[in-house]
Protein backbone atom coordinates (compact mmCIF):
# COMPACT_ATOMS: atom_id res chain seq x y z
CA UNK A 1 0.00 0.00 0.00
CA UNK A 2 1.36 3.41 -0.91
CA UNK A 3 1.59 6.03 1.80
CA UNK A 4 -1.70 7.74 2.51
CA UNK A 5 -2.10 11.47 2.63
CA UNK A 6 -2.36 12.61 6.26
CA UNK A 7 -4.19 15.94 6.42
CA UNK A 8 -6.39 18.00 8.70
CA UNK A 9 -9.98 16.81 8.83
CA UNK A 10 -12.73 18.83 7.18
CA UNK A 11 -16.45 18.42 7.77
CA UNK A 12 -16.85 16.62 4.44
CA UNK A 13 -14.77 13.77 5.97
CA UNK A 14 -17.22 13.20 8.81
CA UNK A 15 -19.52 10.67 7.06
CA UNK A 16 -16.48 8.44 6.48
CA UNK A 17 -15.26 8.98 10.03
CA UNK A 18 -18.72 8.14 11.35
CA UNK A 19 -18.73 4.88 9.34
CA UNK A 20 -15.27 3.88 10.59
CA UNK A 21 -16.24 4.59 14.18
CA UNK A 22 -19.52 2.70 13.78
CA UNK A 23 -17.52 -0.43 12.91
CA UNK A 24 -15.32 0.10 15.98
CA UNK A 25 -18.36 0.47 18.24
CA UNK A 26 -20.31 -2.46 16.79
CA UNK A 27 -17.51 -4.99 16.45
CA UNK A 28 -14.45 -3.82 18.40
CA UNK A 29 -13.25 -3.28 21.92
CA UNK A 30 -11.07 -0.21 21.32
CA UNK A 31 -14.03 1.94 22.35
CA UNK A 32 -16.39 1.18 25.18
CA UNK A 33 -19.29 2.97 23.50
CA UNK A 34 -22.16 0.56 22.92
CA UNK A 35 -24.34 2.52 20.49
CA UNK A 36 -22.68 4.13 17.46
CA UNK A 37 -23.20 7.90 17.39
CA UNK A 38 -24.83 9.31 14.29
CA UNK A 39 -23.38 11.92 11.95
CA UNK A 40 -24.98 14.77 13.90
CA UNK A 41 -23.28 13.67 17.11
CA UNK A 42 -19.94 13.02 15.40
CA UNK A 43 -20.14 16.51 13.87
CA UNK A 44 -20.82 18.00 17.30
CA UNK A 45 -17.81 16.17 18.76
CA UNK A 46 -15.57 17.24 15.87
CA UNK A 47 -16.58 20.90 16.19
CA UNK A 48 -16.02 20.86 19.96
CA UNK A 49 -12.46 19.60 19.46
CA UNK A 50 -11.64 22.02 16.65
CA UNK A 51 -13.17 24.95 18.55
CA UNK A 52 -11.12 23.90 21.59
CA UNK A 53 -7.86 24.14 19.65
CA UNK A 54 -7.21 20.40 19.33
CA UNK A 55 -5.84 18.69 16.20
CA UNK A 56 -7.86 16.22 14.13
CA UNK A 57 -6.40 14.38 11.12
CA UNK A 58 -7.52 11.89 8.50
CA UNK A 59 -5.58 9.39 6.43
CA UNK A 60 -6.71 9.36 2.80
CA UNK A 61 -5.77 6.50 0.48
CA UNK A 62 -6.89 6.40 -3.16
CA UNK A 63 -9.34 9.22 -2.49
CA UNK A 64 -10.99 7.53 0.48
CA UNK A 65 -10.73 8.29 4.20
CA UNK A 66 -9.29 5.12 5.76
CA UNK A 67 -8.49 6.36 9.25
CA UNK A 68 -8.48 9.29 11.60
CA UNK A 69 -6.79 10.53 14.73
CA UNK A 70 -7.44 13.37 17.11
CA UNK A 71 -6.44 14.70 20.47
CA UNK A 72 -8.82 16.06 23.03
CA UNK A 73 -8.79 17.16 26.62
CA UNK A 74 -7.55 14.52 29.04
CA UNK A 75 -9.79 15.84 31.81
CA UNK A 76 -11.94 18.98 32.04
CA UNK A 77 -10.29 20.70 35.03
CA UNK A 78 -7.90 23.56 34.18
CA UNK A 79 -4.86 21.91 35.77
CA UNK A 80 -4.96 19.34 32.94
CA UNK A 81 -4.89 21.97 30.17
CA UNK A 82 -1.44 20.90 28.91
CA UNK A 83 -2.35 17.20 28.74
CA UNK A 84 -4.25 15.60 25.87
CA UNK A 85 -5.75 12.18 25.29
CA UNK A 86 -5.35 10.67 21.85
CA UNK A 87 -7.70 8.57 19.73
CA UNK A 88 -6.93 6.69 16.51
CA UNK A 89 -9.39 4.62 14.46
CA UNK A 90 -8.85 2.80 11.18
CA UNK A 91 -11.01 1.18 8.56
CA UNK A 92 -10.72 -2.53 9.44
CA UNK A 93 -9.56 -3.30 5.88
CA UNK A 94 -6.31 -1.37 6.38
CA UNK A 95 -5.20 -2.55 9.83
CA UNK A 96 -1.54 -3.54 10.23
CA UNK A 97 -0.28 -1.44 7.31
CA UNK A 98 1.40 1.36 9.22
CA UNK A 99 -1.35 3.94 8.76
CA UNK A 100 -2.14 4.13 12.47
CA UNK A 101 1.53 4.80 13.15
CA UNK A 102 1.62 7.59 10.54
CA UNK A 103 -1.50 9.18 12.03
CA UNK A 104 -0.02 8.97 15.54
CA UNK A 105 3.28 10.51 14.49
CA UNK A 106 1.50 13.45 12.87
CA UNK A 107 -0.79 13.88 15.87
CA UNK A 108 2.13 13.83 18.32
CA UNK A 109 4.06 16.42 16.30
CA UNK A 110 1.05 18.72 16.05
CA UNK A 111 0.18 18.45 19.74
CA UNK A 112 3.76 19.35 20.64
CA UNK A 113 3.68 22.29 18.24
CA UNK A 114 0.47 23.53 19.90
CA UNK A 115 2.16 23.61 23.30
CA UNK A 116 0.71 20.50 24.88
CA UNK A 117 3.19 18.74 27.21
CA UNK A 118 1.78 15.25 27.85
CA UNK A 119 -0.23 12.78 25.81
CA UNK A 120 -2.21 9.99 27.47
CA UNK A 121 -3.55 6.93 25.71
CA UNK A 122 -6.48 5.08 27.23
CA UNK A 123 -6.50 1.86 25.22
CA UNK A 124 -9.62 -0.25 25.35
CA UNK A 125 -8.96 -3.95 25.92
CA UNK A 126 -5.58 -5.12 27.17
CA UNK A 127 -5.61 -7.67 24.33
CA UNK A 128 -5.39 -4.82 21.79
CA UNK A 129 -1.77 -5.64 20.90
CA UNK A 130 -1.83 -3.55 17.71
CA UNK A 131 -2.70 -0.32 19.48
CA UNK A 132 -0.34 -1.00 22.37
CA UNK A 133 2.46 -1.70 19.88
CA UNK A 134 1.85 1.48 17.89
CA UNK A 135 1.92 3.53 21.08
CA UNK A 136 5.17 1.90 22.18
CA UNK A 137 6.72 2.65 18.78
CA UNK A 138 5.69 6.28 19.27
CA UNK A 139 7.50 6.55 22.60
CA UNK A 140 4.65 5.89 25.01
CA UNK A 141 5.44 4.22 28.32
CA UNK A 142 3.14 1.79 30.06
CA UNK A 143 1.49 3.44 33.06
CA UNK A 144 -0.79 0.63 34.12
CA UNK A 145 -3.90 -1.40 33.51
CA UNK A 146 -7.34 -0.91 34.96
CA UNK A 147 -8.68 -4.46 35.05
CA UNK A 148 -12.29 -5.28 34.29
CA UNK A 149 -13.61 -1.70 34.09
CA UNK A 150 -15.77 -2.07 30.98
CA UNK A 151 -18.45 -4.58 30.04
CA UNK A 152 -18.96 -5.10 26.32
CA UNK A 153 -20.02 -8.11 24.25
CA UNK A 154 -20.81 -9.96 27.48
CA UNK A 155 -17.29 -9.84 28.84
CA UNK A 156 -15.23 -7.65 31.13
CA UNK A 157 -12.55 -5.55 29.48
CA UNK A 158 -9.48 -3.78 30.80
CA UNK A 159 -8.16 -0.38 29.84
CA UNK A 160 -4.45 0.13 29.36
CA UNK A 161 -2.96 3.50 30.27
CA UNK A 162 0.11 4.73 28.37
CA UNK A 163 1.75 8.16 28.34
CA UNK A 164 4.49 10.15 26.62
CA UNK A 165 5.92 13.62 26.93
CA UNK A 166 5.42 16.22 24.22
CA UNK A 167 7.82 19.04 23.49
CA UNK A 168 9.61 20.06 26.69
CA UNK A 169 7.35 17.77 28.72
CA UNK A 170 7.59 18.45 32.43
CA UNK A 171 11.10 19.91 32.09
CA UNK A 172 9.76 23.45 32.26
CA UNK A 173 6.55 25.14 33.31
CA UNK A 174 4.69 26.53 30.30
CA UNK A 175 3.36 30.05 30.26
CA UNK A 176 -0.38 30.31 29.74
mmCIF file of C-alpha atoms in Angstrom:
data_model
loop_
_atom_site.group_PDB
_atom_site.id
_atom_site.type_symbol
_atom_site.label_atom_id
_atom_site.label_comp_id
_atom_site.label_asym_id
_atom_site.label_seq_id
_atom_site.Cartn_x
_atom_site.Cartn_y
_atom_site.Cartn_z
ATOM 1 C CA UNK A 1 0.000 0.000 0.000
ATOM 2 C CA UNK A 2 1.358 3.411 -0.906
ATOM 3 C CA UNK A 3 1.587 6.025 1.805
ATOM 4 C CA UNK A 4 -1.697 7.737 2.514
ATOM 5 C CA UNK A 5 -2.104 11.468 2.634
ATOM 6 C CA UNK A 6 -2.360 12.614 6.258
ATOM 7 C CA UNK A 7 -4.185 15.935 6.416
ATOM 8 C CA UNK A 8 -6.395 18.002 8.703
ATOM 9 C CA UNK A 9 -9.976 16.811 8.832
ATOM 10 C CA UNK A 10 -12.727 18.832 7.183
ATOM 11 C CA UNK A 11 -16.447 18.424 7.771
ATOM 12 C CA UNK A 12 -16.849 16.615 4.439
ATOM 13 C CA UNK A 13 -14.769 13.773 5.971
ATOM 14 C CA UNK A 14 -17.223 13.205 8.806
ATOM 15 C CA UNK A 15 -19.517 10.673 7.056
ATOM 16 C CA UNK A 16 -16.479 8.437 6.476
ATOM 17 C CA UNK A 17 -15.256 8.981 10.033
ATOM 18 C CA UNK A 18 -18.718 8.135 11.346
ATOM 19 C CA UNK A 19 -18.728 4.881 9.340
ATOM 20 C CA UNK A 20 -15.265 3.880 10.592
ATOM 21 C CA UNK A 21 -16.243 4.591 14.178
ATOM 22 C CA UNK A 22 -19.521 2.702 13.775
ATOM 23 C CA UNK A 23 -17.524 -0.425 12.911
ATOM 24 C CA UNK A 24 -15.322 0.099 15.981
ATOM 25 C CA UNK A 25 -18.360 0.466 18.239
ATOM 26 C CA UNK A 26 -20.312 -2.458 16.786
ATOM 27 C CA UNK A 27 -17.510 -4.992 16.455
ATOM 28 C CA UNK A 28 -14.451 -3.818 18.402
ATOM 29 C CA UNK A 29 -13.252 -3.278 21.916
ATOM 30 C CA UNK A 30 -11.071 -0.210 21.319
ATOM 31 C CA UNK A 31 -14.025 1.942 22.350
ATOM 32 C CA UNK A 32 -16.388 1.184 25.178
ATOM 33 C CA UNK A 33 -19.290 2.970 23.500
ATOM 34 C CA UNK A 34 -22.161 0.556 22.923
ATOM 35 C CA UNK A 35 -24.339 2.516 20.490
ATOM 36 C CA UNK A 36 -22.684 4.134 17.457
ATOM 37 C CA UNK A 37 -23.197 7.898 17.394
ATOM 38 C CA UNK A 38 -24.833 9.305 14.288
ATOM 39 C CA UNK A 39 -23.379 11.915 11.950
ATOM 40 C CA UNK A 40 -24.977 14.773 13.900
ATOM 41 C CA UNK A 41 -23.282 13.673 17.106
ATOM 42 C CA UNK A 42 -19.937 13.016 15.395
ATOM 43 C CA UNK A 43 -20.141 16.507 13.874
ATOM 44 C CA UNK A 44 -20.821 18.004 17.305
ATOM 45 C CA UNK A 45 -17.815 16.172 18.759
ATOM 46 C CA UNK A 46 -15.574 17.243 15.871
ATOM 47 C CA UNK A 47 -16.579 20.899 16.190
ATOM 48 C CA UNK A 48 -16.015 20.856 19.960
ATOM 49 C CA UNK A 49 -12.462 19.597 19.455
ATOM 50 C CA UNK A 50 -11.635 22.023 16.652
ATOM 51 C CA UNK A 51 -13.171 24.946 18.555
ATOM 52 C CA UNK A 52 -11.123 23.900 21.593
ATOM 53 C CA UNK A 53 -7.861 24.142 19.646
ATOM 54 C CA UNK A 54 -7.215 20.401 19.334
ATOM 55 C CA UNK A 55 -5.836 18.695 16.204
ATOM 56 C CA UNK A 56 -7.859 16.223 14.135
ATOM 57 C CA UNK A 57 -6.405 14.379 11.120
ATOM 58 C CA UNK A 58 -7.524 11.889 8.503
ATOM 59 C CA UNK A 59 -5.578 9.394 6.434
ATOM 60 C CA UNK A 60 -6.708 9.360 2.803
ATOM 61 C CA UNK A 61 -5.767 6.502 0.484
ATOM 62 C CA UNK A 62 -6.887 6.403 -3.158
ATOM 63 C CA UNK A 63 -9.340 9.222 -2.491
ATOM 64 C CA UNK A 64 -10.992 7.528 0.482
ATOM 65 C CA UNK A 65 -10.729 8.292 4.200
ATOM 66 C CA UNK A 66 -9.288 5.123 5.755
ATOM 67 C CA UNK A 67 -8.491 6.357 9.247
ATOM 68 C CA UNK A 68 -8.483 9.288 11.596
ATOM 69 C CA UNK A 69 -6.790 10.535 14.732
ATOM 70 C CA UNK A 70 -7.439 13.371 17.106
ATOM 71 C CA UNK A 71 -6.436 14.697 20.475
ATOM 72 C CA UNK A 72 -8.822 16.059 23.027
ATOM 73 C CA UNK A 73 -8.794 17.164 26.624
ATOM 74 C CA UNK A 74 -7.550 14.518 29.038
ATOM 75 C CA UNK A 75 -9.785 15.836 31.813
ATOM 76 C CA UNK A 76 -11.937 18.984 32.044
ATOM 77 C CA UNK A 77 -10.295 20.699 35.026
ATOM 78 C CA UNK A 78 -7.898 23.564 34.183
ATOM 79 C CA UNK A 79 -4.857 21.909 35.774
ATOM 80 C CA UNK A 80 -4.959 19.339 32.942
ATOM 81 C CA UNK A 81 -4.888 21.969 30.168
ATOM 82 C CA UNK A 82 -1.436 20.902 28.912
ATOM 83 C CA UNK A 83 -2.348 17.202 28.738
ATOM 84 C CA UNK A 84 -4.246 15.599 25.870
ATOM 85 C CA UNK A 85 -5.752 12.179 25.291
ATOM 86 C CA UNK A 86 -5.352 10.669 21.850
ATOM 87 C CA UNK A 87 -7.699 8.575 19.729
ATOM 88 C CA UNK A 88 -6.934 6.685 16.510
ATOM 89 C CA UNK A 89 -9.394 4.622 14.465
ATOM 90 C CA UNK A 90 -8.853 2.803 11.185
ATOM 91 C CA UNK A 91 -11.011 1.182 8.560
ATOM 92 C CA UNK A 92 -10.725 -2.532 9.442
ATOM 93 C CA UNK A 93 -9.565 -3.299 5.880
ATOM 94 C CA UNK A 94 -6.305 -1.375 6.385
ATOM 95 C CA UNK A 95 -5.200 -2.552 9.830
ATOM 96 C CA UNK A 96 -1.544 -3.541 10.225
ATOM 97 C CA UNK A 97 -0.283 -1.437 7.308
ATOM 98 C CA UNK A 98 1.401 1.358 9.220
ATOM 99 C CA UNK A 99 -1.346 3.935 8.760
ATOM 100 C CA UNK A 100 -2.142 4.128 12.473
ATOM 101 C CA UNK A 101 1.534 4.803 13.145
ATOM 102 C CA UNK A 102 1.617 7.593 10.542
ATOM 103 C CA UNK A 103 -1.497 9.182 12.033
ATOM 104 C CA UNK A 104 -0.023 8.973 15.541
ATOM 105 C CA UNK A 105 3.284 10.506 14.487
ATOM 106 C CA UNK A 106 1.498 13.450 12.870
ATOM 107 C CA UNK A 107 -0.789 13.882 15.871
ATOM 108 C CA UNK A 108 2.133 13.829 18.322
ATOM 109 C CA UNK A 109 4.058 16.415 16.300
ATOM 110 C CA UNK A 110 1.053 18.715 16.045
ATOM 111 C CA UNK A 111 0.181 18.452 19.741
ATOM 112 C CA UNK A 112 3.761 19.351 20.644
ATOM 113 C CA UNK A 113 3.679 22.293 18.245
ATOM 114 C CA UNK A 114 0.473 23.531 19.904
ATOM 115 C CA UNK A 115 2.160 23.607 23.300
ATOM 116 C CA UNK A 116 0.710 20.497 24.880
ATOM 117 C CA UNK A 117 3.188 18.741 27.210
ATOM 118 C CA UNK A 118 1.778 15.254 27.848
ATOM 119 C CA UNK A 119 -0.230 12.776 25.808
ATOM 120 C CA UNK A 120 -2.205 9.994 27.472
ATOM 121 C CA UNK A 121 -3.551 6.931 25.708
ATOM 122 C CA UNK A 122 -6.484 5.082 27.226
ATOM 123 C CA UNK A 123 -6.503 1.862 25.218
ATOM 124 C CA UNK A 124 -9.622 -0.250 25.349
ATOM 125 C CA UNK A 125 -8.956 -3.952 25.920
ATOM 126 C CA UNK A 126 -5.575 -5.117 27.166
ATOM 127 C CA UNK A 127 -5.613 -7.674 24.326
ATOM 128 C CA UNK A 128 -5.386 -4.820 21.789
ATOM 129 C CA UNK A 129 -1.768 -5.638 20.901
ATOM 130 C CA UNK A 130 -1.831 -3.546 17.707
ATOM 131 C CA UNK A 131 -2.699 -0.318 19.479
ATOM 132 C CA UNK A 132 -0.339 -1.003 22.373
ATOM 133 C CA UNK A 133 2.455 -1.704 19.876
ATOM 134 C CA UNK A 134 1.852 1.482 17.892
ATOM 135 C CA UNK A 135 1.917 3.533 21.075
ATOM 136 C CA UNK A 136 5.172 1.900 22.178
ATOM 137 C CA UNK A 137 6.725 2.651 18.784
ATOM 138 C CA UNK A 138 5.690 6.275 19.268
ATOM 139 C CA UNK A 139 7.502 6.546 22.596
ATOM 140 C CA UNK A 140 4.654 5.888 25.012
ATOM 141 C CA UNK A 141 5.443 4.223 28.324
ATOM 142 C CA UNK A 142 3.136 1.786 30.063
ATOM 143 C CA UNK A 143 1.492 3.440 33.059
ATOM 144 C CA UNK A 144 -0.793 0.630 34.125
ATOM 145 C CA UNK A 145 -3.897 -1.398 33.509
ATOM 146 C CA UNK A 146 -7.341 -0.909 34.963
ATOM 147 C CA UNK A 147 -8.682 -4.463 35.047
ATOM 148 C CA UNK A 148 -12.295 -5.279 34.286
ATOM 149 C CA UNK A 149 -13.611 -1.702 34.094
ATOM 150 C CA UNK A 150 -15.772 -2.070 30.978
ATOM 151 C CA UNK A 151 -18.448 -4.583 30.040
ATOM 152 C CA UNK A 152 -18.963 -5.103 26.318
ATOM 153 C CA UNK A 153 -20.018 -8.108 24.253
ATOM 154 C CA UNK A 154 -20.815 -9.959 27.479
ATOM 155 C CA UNK A 155 -17.288 -9.839 28.841
ATOM 156 C CA UNK A 156 -15.234 -7.652 31.128
ATOM 157 C CA UNK A 157 -12.552 -5.547 29.482
ATOM 158 C CA UNK A 158 -9.482 -3.775 30.800
ATOM 159 C CA UNK A 159 -8.156 -0.382 29.844
ATOM 160 C CA UNK A 160 -4.449 0.135 29.358
ATOM 161 C CA UNK A 161 -2.961 3.501 30.271
ATOM 162 C CA UNK A 162 0.107 4.735 28.370
ATOM 163 C CA UNK A 163 1.752 8.159 28.342
ATOM 164 C CA UNK A 164 4.491 10.153 26.624
ATOM 165 C CA UNK A 165 5.919 13.624 26.930
ATOM 166 C CA UNK A 166 5.422 16.219 24.215
ATOM 167 C CA UNK A 167 7.825 19.044 23.488
ATOM 168 C CA UNK A 168 9.613 20.062 26.689
ATOM 169 C CA UNK A 169 7.347 17.774 28.719
ATOM 170 C CA UNK A 170 7.587 18.448 32.435
ATOM 171 C CA UNK A 171 11.096 19.910 32.088
ATOM 172 C CA UNK A 172 9.758 23.448 32.256
ATOM 173 C CA UNK A 173 6.553 25.136 33.314
ATOM 174 C CA UNK A 174 4.690 26.528 30.303
ATOM 175 C CA UNK A 175 3.364 30.051 30.264
ATOM 176 C CA UNK A 176 -0.376 30.306 29.739
#
